[in-house]
mmCIF file of C-alpha atoms in Angstrom:
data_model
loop_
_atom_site.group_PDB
_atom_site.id
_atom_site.type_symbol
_atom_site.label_atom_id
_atom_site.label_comp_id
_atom_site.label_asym_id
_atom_site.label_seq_id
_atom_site.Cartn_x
_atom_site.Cartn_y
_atom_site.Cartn_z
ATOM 1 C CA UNK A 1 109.361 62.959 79.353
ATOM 2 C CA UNK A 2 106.088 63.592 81.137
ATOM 3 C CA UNK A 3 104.883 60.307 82.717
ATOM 4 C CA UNK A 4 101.306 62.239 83.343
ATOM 5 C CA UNK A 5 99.553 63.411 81.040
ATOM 6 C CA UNK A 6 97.227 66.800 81.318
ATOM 7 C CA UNK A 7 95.081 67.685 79.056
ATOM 8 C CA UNK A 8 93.257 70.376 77.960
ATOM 9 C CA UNK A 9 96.789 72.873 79.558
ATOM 10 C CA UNK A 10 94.276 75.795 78.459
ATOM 11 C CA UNK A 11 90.723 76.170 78.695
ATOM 12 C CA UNK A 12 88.044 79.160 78.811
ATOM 13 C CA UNK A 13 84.902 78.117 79.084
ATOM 14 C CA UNK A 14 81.115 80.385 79.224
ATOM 15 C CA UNK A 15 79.284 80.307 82.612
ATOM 16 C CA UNK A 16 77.287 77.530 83.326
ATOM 17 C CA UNK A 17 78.765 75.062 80.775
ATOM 18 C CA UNK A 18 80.765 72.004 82.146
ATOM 19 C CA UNK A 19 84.435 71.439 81.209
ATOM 20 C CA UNK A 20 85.969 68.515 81.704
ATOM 21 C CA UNK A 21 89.765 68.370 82.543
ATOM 22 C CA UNK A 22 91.370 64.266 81.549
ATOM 23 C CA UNK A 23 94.379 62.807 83.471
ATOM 24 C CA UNK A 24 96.136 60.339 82.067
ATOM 25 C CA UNK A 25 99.444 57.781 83.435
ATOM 26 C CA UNK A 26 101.163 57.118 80.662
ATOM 27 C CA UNK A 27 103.733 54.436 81.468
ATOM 28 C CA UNK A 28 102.160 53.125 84.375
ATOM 29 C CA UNK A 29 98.403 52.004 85.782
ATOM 30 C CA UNK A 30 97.460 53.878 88.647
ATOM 31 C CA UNK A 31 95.108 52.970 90.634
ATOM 32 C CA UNK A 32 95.119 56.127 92.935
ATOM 33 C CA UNK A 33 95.144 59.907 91.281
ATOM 34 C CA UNK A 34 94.493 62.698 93.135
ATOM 35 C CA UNK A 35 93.077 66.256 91.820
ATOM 36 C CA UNK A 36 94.060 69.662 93.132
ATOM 37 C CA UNK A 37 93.486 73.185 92.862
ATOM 38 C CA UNK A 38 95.779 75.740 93.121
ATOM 39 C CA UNK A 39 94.606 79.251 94.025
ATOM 40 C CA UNK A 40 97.196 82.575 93.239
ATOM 41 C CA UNK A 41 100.177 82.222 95.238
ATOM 42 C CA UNK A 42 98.996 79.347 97.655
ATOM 43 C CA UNK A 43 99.502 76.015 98.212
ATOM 44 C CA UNK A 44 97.758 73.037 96.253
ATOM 45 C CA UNK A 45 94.802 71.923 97.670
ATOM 46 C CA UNK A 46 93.902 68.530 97.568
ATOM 47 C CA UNK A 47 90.270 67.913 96.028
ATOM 48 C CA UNK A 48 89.723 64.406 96.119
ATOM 49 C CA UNK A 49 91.203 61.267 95.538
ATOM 50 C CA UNK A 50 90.211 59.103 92.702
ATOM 51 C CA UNK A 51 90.144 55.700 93.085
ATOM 52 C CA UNK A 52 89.906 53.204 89.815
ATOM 53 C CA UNK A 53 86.615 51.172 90.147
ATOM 54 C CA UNK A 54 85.263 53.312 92.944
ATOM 55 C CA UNK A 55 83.863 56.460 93.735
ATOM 56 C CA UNK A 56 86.132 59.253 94.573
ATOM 57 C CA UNK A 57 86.621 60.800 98.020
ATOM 58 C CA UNK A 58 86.551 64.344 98.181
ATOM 59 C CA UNK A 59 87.932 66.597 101.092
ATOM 60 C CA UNK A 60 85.697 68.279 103.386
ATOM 61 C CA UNK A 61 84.560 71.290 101.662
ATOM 62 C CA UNK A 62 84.453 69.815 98.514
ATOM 63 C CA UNK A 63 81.563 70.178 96.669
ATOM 64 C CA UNK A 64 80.954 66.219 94.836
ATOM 65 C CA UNK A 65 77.827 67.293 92.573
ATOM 66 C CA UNK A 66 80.205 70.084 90.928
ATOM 67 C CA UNK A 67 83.186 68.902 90.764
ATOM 68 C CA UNK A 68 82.581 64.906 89.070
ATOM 69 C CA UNK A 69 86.122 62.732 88.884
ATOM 70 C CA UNK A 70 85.620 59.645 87.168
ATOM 71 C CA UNK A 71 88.780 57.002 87.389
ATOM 72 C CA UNK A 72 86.929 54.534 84.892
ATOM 73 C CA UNK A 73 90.745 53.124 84.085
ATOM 74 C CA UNK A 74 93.961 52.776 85.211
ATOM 75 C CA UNK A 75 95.432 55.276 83.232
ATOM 76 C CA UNK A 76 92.707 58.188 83.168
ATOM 77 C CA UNK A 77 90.785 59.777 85.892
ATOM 78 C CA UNK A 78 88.252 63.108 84.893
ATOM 79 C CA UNK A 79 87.330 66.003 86.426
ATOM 80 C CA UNK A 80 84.246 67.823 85.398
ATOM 81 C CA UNK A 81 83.567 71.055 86.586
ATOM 82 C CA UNK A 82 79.628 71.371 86.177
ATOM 83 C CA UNK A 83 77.467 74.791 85.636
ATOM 84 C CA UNK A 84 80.734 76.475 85.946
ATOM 85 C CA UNK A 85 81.150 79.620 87.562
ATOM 86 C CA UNK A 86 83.960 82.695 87.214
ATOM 87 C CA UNK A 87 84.541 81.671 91.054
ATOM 88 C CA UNK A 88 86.091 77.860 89.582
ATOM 89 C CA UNK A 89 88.419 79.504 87.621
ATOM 90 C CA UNK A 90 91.613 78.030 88.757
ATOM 91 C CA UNK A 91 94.721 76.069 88.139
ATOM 92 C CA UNK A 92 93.782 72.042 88.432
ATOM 93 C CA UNK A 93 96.257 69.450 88.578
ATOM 94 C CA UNK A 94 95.870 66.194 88.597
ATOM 95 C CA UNK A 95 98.543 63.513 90.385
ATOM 96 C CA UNK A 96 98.784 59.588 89.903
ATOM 97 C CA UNK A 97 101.120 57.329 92.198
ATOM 98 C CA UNK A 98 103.102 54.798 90.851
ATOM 99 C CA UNK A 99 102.172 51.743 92.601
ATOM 100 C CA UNK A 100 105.554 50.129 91.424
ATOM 101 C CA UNK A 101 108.200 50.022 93.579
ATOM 102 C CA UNK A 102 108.006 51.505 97.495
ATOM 103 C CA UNK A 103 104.950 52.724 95.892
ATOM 104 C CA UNK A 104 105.191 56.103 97.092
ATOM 105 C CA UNK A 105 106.147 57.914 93.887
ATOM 106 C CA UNK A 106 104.009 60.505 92.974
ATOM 107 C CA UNK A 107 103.944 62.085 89.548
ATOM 108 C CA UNK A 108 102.129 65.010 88.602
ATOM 109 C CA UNK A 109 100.223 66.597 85.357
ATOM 110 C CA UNK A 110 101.324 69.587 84.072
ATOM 111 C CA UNK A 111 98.174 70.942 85.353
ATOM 112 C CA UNK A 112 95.415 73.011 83.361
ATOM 113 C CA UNK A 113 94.478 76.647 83.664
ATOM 114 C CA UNK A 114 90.409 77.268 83.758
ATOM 115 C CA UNK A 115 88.376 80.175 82.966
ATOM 116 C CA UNK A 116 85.211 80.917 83.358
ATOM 117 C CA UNK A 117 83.461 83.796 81.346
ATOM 118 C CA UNK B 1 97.633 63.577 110.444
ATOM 119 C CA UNK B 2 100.788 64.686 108.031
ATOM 120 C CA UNK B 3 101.909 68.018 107.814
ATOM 121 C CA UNK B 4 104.532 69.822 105.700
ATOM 122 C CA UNK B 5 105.379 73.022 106.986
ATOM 123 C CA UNK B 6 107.473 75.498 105.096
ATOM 124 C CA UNK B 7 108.391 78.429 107.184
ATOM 125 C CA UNK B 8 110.679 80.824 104.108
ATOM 126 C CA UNK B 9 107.435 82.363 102.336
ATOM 127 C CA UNK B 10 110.462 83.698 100.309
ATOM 128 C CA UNK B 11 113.775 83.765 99.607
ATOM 129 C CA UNK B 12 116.293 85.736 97.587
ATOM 130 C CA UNK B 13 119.845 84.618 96.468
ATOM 131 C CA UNK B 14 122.813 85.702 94.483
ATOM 132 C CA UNK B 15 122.969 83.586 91.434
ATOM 133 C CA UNK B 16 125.760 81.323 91.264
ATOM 134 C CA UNK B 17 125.033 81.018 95.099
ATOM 135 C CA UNK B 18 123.854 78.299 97.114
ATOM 136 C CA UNK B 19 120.951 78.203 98.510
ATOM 137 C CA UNK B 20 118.770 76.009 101.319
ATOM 138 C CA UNK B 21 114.949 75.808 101.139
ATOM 139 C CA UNK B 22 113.868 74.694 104.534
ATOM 140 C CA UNK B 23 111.018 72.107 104.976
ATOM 141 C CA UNK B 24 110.056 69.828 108.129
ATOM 142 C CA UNK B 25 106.889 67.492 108.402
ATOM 143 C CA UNK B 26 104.923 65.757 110.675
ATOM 144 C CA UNK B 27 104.050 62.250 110.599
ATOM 145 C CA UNK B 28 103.124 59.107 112.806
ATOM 146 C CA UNK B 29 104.078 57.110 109.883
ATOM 147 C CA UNK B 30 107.230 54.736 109.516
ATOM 148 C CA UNK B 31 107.261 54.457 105.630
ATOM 149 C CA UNK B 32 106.894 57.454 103.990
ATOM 150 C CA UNK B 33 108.556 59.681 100.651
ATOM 151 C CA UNK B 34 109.434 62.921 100.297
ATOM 152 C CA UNK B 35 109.165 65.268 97.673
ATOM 153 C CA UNK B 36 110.526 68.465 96.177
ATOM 154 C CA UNK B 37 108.754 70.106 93.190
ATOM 155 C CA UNK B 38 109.546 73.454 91.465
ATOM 156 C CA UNK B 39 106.511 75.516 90.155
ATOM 157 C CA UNK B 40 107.630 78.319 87.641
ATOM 158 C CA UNK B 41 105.285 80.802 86.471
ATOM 159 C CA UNK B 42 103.704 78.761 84.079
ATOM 160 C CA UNK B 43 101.864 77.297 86.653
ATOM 161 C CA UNK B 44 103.860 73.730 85.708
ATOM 162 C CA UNK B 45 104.877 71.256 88.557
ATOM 163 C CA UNK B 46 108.302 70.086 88.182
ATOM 164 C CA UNK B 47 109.242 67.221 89.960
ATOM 165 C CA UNK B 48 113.326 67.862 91.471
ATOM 166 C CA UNK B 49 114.117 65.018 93.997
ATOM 167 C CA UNK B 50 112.496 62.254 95.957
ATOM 168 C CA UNK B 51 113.812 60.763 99.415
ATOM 169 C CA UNK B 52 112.019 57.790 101.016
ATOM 170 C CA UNK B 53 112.469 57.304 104.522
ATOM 171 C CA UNK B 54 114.471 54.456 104.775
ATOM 172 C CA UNK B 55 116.886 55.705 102.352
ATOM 173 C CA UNK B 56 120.228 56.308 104.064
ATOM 174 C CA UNK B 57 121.502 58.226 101.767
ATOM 175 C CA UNK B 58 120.623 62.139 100.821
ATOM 176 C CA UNK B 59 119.094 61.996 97.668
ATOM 177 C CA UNK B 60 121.047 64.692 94.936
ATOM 178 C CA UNK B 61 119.742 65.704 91.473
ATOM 179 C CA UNK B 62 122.097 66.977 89.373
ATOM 180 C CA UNK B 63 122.387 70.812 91.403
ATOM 181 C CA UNK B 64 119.754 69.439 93.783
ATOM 182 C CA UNK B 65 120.681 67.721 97.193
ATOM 183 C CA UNK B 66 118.176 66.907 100.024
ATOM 184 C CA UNK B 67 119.558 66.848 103.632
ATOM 185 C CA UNK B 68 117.383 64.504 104.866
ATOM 186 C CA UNK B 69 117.635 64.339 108.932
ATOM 187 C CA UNK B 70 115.262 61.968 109.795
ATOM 188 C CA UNK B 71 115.219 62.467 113.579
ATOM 189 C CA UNK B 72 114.535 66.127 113.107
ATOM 190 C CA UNK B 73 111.988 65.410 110.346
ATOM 191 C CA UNK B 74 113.345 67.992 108.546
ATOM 192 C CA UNK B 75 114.032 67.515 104.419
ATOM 193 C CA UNK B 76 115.498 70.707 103.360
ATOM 194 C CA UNK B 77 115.965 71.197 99.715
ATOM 195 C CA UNK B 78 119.832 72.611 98.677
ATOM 196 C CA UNK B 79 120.078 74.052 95.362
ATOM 197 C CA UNK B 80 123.842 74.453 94.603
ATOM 198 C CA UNK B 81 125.178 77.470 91.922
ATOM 199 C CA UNK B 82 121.814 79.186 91.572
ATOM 200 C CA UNK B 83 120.520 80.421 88.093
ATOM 201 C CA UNK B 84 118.452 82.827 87.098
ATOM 202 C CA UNK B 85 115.921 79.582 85.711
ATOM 203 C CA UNK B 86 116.084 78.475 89.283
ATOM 204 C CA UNK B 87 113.286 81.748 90.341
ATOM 205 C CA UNK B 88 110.124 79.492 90.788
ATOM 206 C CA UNK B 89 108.142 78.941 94.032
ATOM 207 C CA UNK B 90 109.224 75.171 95.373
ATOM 208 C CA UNK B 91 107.367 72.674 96.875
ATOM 209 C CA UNK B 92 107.756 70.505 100.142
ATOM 210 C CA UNK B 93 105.628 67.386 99.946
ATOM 211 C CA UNK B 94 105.259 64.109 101.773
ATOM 212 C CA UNK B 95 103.509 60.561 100.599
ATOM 213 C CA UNK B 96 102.529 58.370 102.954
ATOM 214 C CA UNK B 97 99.719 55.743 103.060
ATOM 215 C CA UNK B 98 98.661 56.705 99.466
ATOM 216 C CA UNK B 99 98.126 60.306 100.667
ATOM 217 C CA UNK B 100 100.011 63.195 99.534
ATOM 218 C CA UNK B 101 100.416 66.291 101.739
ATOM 219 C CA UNK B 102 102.327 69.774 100.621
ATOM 220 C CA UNK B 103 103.912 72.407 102.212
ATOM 221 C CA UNK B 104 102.799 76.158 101.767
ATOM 222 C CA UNK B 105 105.752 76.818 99.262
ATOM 223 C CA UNK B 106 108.784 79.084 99.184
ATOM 224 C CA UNK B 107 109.347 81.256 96.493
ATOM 225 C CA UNK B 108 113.173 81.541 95.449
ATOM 226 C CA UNK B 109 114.316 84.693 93.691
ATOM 227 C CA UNK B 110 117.440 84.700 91.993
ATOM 228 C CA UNK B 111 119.144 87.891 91.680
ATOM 229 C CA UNK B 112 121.465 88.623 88.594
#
């Protein structure tokens, strides 16, 4: 079963509303998730990484004020797409390492599809 | 810095064929993993099979095999007796100092 939890899979949302897209560990506390975006038929890009207890780090490009990740626990991290636009419509998906072990396990949502009307 | 690089865009095989998804990477580091995922066209990401780097062993999954060759840095992905459930794009991807990196992806066609 999934050890990462995505949720909402689905979402359509009106322009200029904020959605908010939860990731969740389920069998494990991660202290390190990471969100992506997927655009058609490319790679995933890597957002920013979301550290429990401390504020994310985004990748260059990334725009912080829009795009809000919260890792308040070790099991959930949230992205918040703010005063969304039909440009963020996307595929997001969210990652969480398992810091058991070697520690390099990574597990992934099963992502969630956004649109913006 | 870590690259993945994936140089099959795409790739078409006979079902019940093998087939070998190519993947190298880049890295100065000495303790890394490395990853396969499947995406179908659901958007999903399937995790297949993991190799860390000091494994000795090539990791295998069921159908799926990695031939790791460390020296080469080169983790290619072999998918033994294709099926038509097997048509997805695939993943390369590399962990490494709490960083993950991916590859461009290669998307596998199975023909009937």
């Amino acid at each position: 079963g999934a050890v990462v939890s995505q949720h909402p899979s689905w979402v359509i949302c009106k322009s200029g509303t904020s959605v908010k897209i939860e990731c969740r560990s389920l069998d494990f506390q991660a202290t390190t998730m990471f969100w992506y975006r997927q655009f058609p038929k490319q790679s995933l890009m890597l957002m920013a990484t979301s550290n429990e207890g401390s504020k994310a780090t985004y990748e260059q490009g990334v725009e912080k004020d829009k795009f809000l990740i919260n890792h308040a626990s070790l099991t959930l991290s949230t992205l918040t797409v703010t005063s969304a636009h039909p440009e963020d419509s996307s595929f997001y998906i969210c990652s969480a390492r398992d810091p058991r072990g070697a520690g390099n396990t990574i597990y992934f949502g099963e992502g969630s599809w956004l649109t913006v009307v | 810095a870590q690259k993945i690089t994936q140089t099959q865009p795409g790739m078409f095989v006979q079902e019940k064929e093998a087939v070998t998804l190519d993947c190298t990477y880049d890295t100065s580091d000495q303790s890394y993993g490395l990853f396969w995922y499947k995406q179908p066209s659901s958007g999903e990401m399937i995790f297949l099979i993991y190799q860390g780097s000091y494994d000795e062993q090539n990791a295998t999954e069921g159908r799926y095999s990695l031939n790791f060759q460390k020296a080469r840095k080169s983790a290619n992905l072999v998918i033994s007796a294709s099926q038509l459930g097997d048509s997805a794009m695939y993943f390369c991807a590399m962990t490494s100092a709490g960083k993950s990196t991916f590859g461009d992806g290669t998307t596998l066609t199975v023909k009937p």
